[in-house]
Amino acid sequence: MFPTLPRWLLVPAAIGVILVNAAVFAAFWPPPAPPPDASPAQRLYFANCVTCHGIGGNGSWRTTLFLIRPGDLSDSRRMQALSDQYLFDITKHGGAPIGKPGMPAFGFHLSDAEIQDLVRFLRTLQRR
């Protein structure tokens, strides 16, 4: 009734099932909540950035699972080389205009003042 599959095909099929289950698990697992004493900028970070950049700014397990490499916001040498204007622009307009398509644009969701607060908070991640 059903054709039989070669035995060697069972291993890639099992790996595929595991990867699909992991992707579904990651998509529905809620991101971490901000601490109770979080500042408004820290709450913005947790609401918009922590899913990819992680709590400490050095990436999250979700991005590792999907083979995405977000910028390491905890690397002080790298962050010092980036201007506040660059961080503001990439947060507002996303990474696509500068060849980094993985970074979404938040200019439709956040005001300029909120993005500036967020940039100031990003600067604190490299000191933690």
XYZ file of C-alpha atoms in Angstrom:
128
model
C 0.000 0.000 0.000
C 2.686 2.538 0.998
C 6.079 2.499 -0.670
C 8.896 1.697 1.707
C 11.600 4.258 2.229
C 15.257 3.347 2.198
C 16.707 3.097 5.703
C 19.320 5.795 5.066
C 16.505 8.289 4.469
C 15.170 7.819 7.993
C 18.058 9.752 9.591
C 17.597 12.973 7.531
C 13.828 12.681 7.984
C 14.234 12.398 11.778
C 16.590 15.391 11.819
C 14.059 17.370 9.781
C 11.270 16.530 12.238
C 13.463 17.594 15.167
C 14.340 20.910 13.480
C 10.710 21.682 12.674
C 9.697 20.933 16.266
C 12.512 23.151 17.575
C 11.426 25.995 15.281
C 7.817 25.744 16.477
C 9.020 25.602 20.091
C 11.180 28.719 19.617
C 8.420 30.632 17.859
C 5.925 30.139 20.673
C 8.234 30.323 23.694
C 7.679 33.731 25.333
C 10.647 36.096 25.588
C 11.987 36.904 29.059
C 10.251 39.604 31.052
C 12.080 42.736 32.156
C 13.045 43.057 35.809
C 10.454 44.768 38.028
C 12.686 47.829 38.511
C 13.448 48.232 34.796
C 13.735 51.708 33.335
C 11.459 52.691 30.420
C 14.402 52.240 28.002
C 15.141 48.793 29.422
C 11.479 47.871 28.989
C 11.723 48.976 25.346
C 14.793 46.758 24.941
C 13.014 43.766 26.440
C 9.904 44.373 24.331
C 11.688 44.854 21.003
C 15.291 43.641 21.086
C 15.831 40.850 23.600
C 14.346 38.152 21.356
C 17.319 38.435 18.979
C 20.032 40.275 20.904
C 19.499 38.485 24.220
C 19.329 39.880 27.733
C 23.002 40.844 27.815
C 23.185 41.972 24.197
C 25.316 39.077 22.971
C 22.630 37.076 21.151
C 19.897 34.709 22.218
C 19.363 30.986 21.859
C 16.600 31.664 19.310
C 18.983 33.336 16.900
C 21.473 30.502 17.334
C 18.738 27.999 16.532
C 17.861 29.815 13.297
C 21.533 30.465 12.408
C 21.084 34.240 12.690
C 23.957 36.343 13.993
C 22.694 39.630 15.446
C 25.209 42.314 16.294
C 26.906 41.807 19.651
C 25.786 44.811 21.676
C 27.980 43.796 24.628
C 31.265 44.039 22.684
C 32.674 47.370 23.876
C 35.251 47.657 21.082
C 32.622 47.164 18.403
C 30.047 49.415 20.069
C 32.529 52.264 20.539
C 33.158 52.204 16.795
C 29.427 52.745 16.100
C 28.015 56.242 16.412
C 24.756 56.997 18.186
C 23.383 58.196 14.843
C 24.198 54.825 13.238
C 22.445 52.945 16.060
C 19.481 55.318 15.810
C 19.230 54.896 12.022
C 19.527 51.113 12.018
C 16.917 50.883 14.777
C 14.527 53.254 13.037
C 14.975 52.154 9.402
C 16.193 48.582 9.858
C 19.265 46.987 8.361
C 18.025 46.479 4.791
C 19.103 49.943 3.541
C 22.690 49.234 4.608
C 22.918 45.560 3.661
C 21.907 43.998 6.989
C 18.458 42.616 6.167
C 18.058 40.667 9.410
C 17.540 43.822 11.464
C 13.888 44.915 11.355
C 12.814 48.563 11.302
C 11.172 49.926 14.447
C 10.433 53.449 13.204
C 6.768 52.574 12.732
C 6.417 51.326 16.314
C 8.691 53.618 18.300
C 8.948 57.391 18.413
C 12.265 59.142 17.796
C 12.510 59.911 21.522
C 11.993 56.236 22.413
C 14.662 55.179 19.911
C 17.089 57.724 21.409
C 16.382 56.328 24.886
C 16.951 52.839 23.528
C 20.300 53.861 21.994
C 21.387 55.268 25.368
C 20.404 51.967 26.981
C 22.365 50.003 24.362
C 25.467 51.899 25.458
C 25.036 50.513 28.980
C 25.098 46.894 27.775
C 28.806 47.064 26.985
C 29.600 47.929 30.607
C 27.718 44.989 32.147
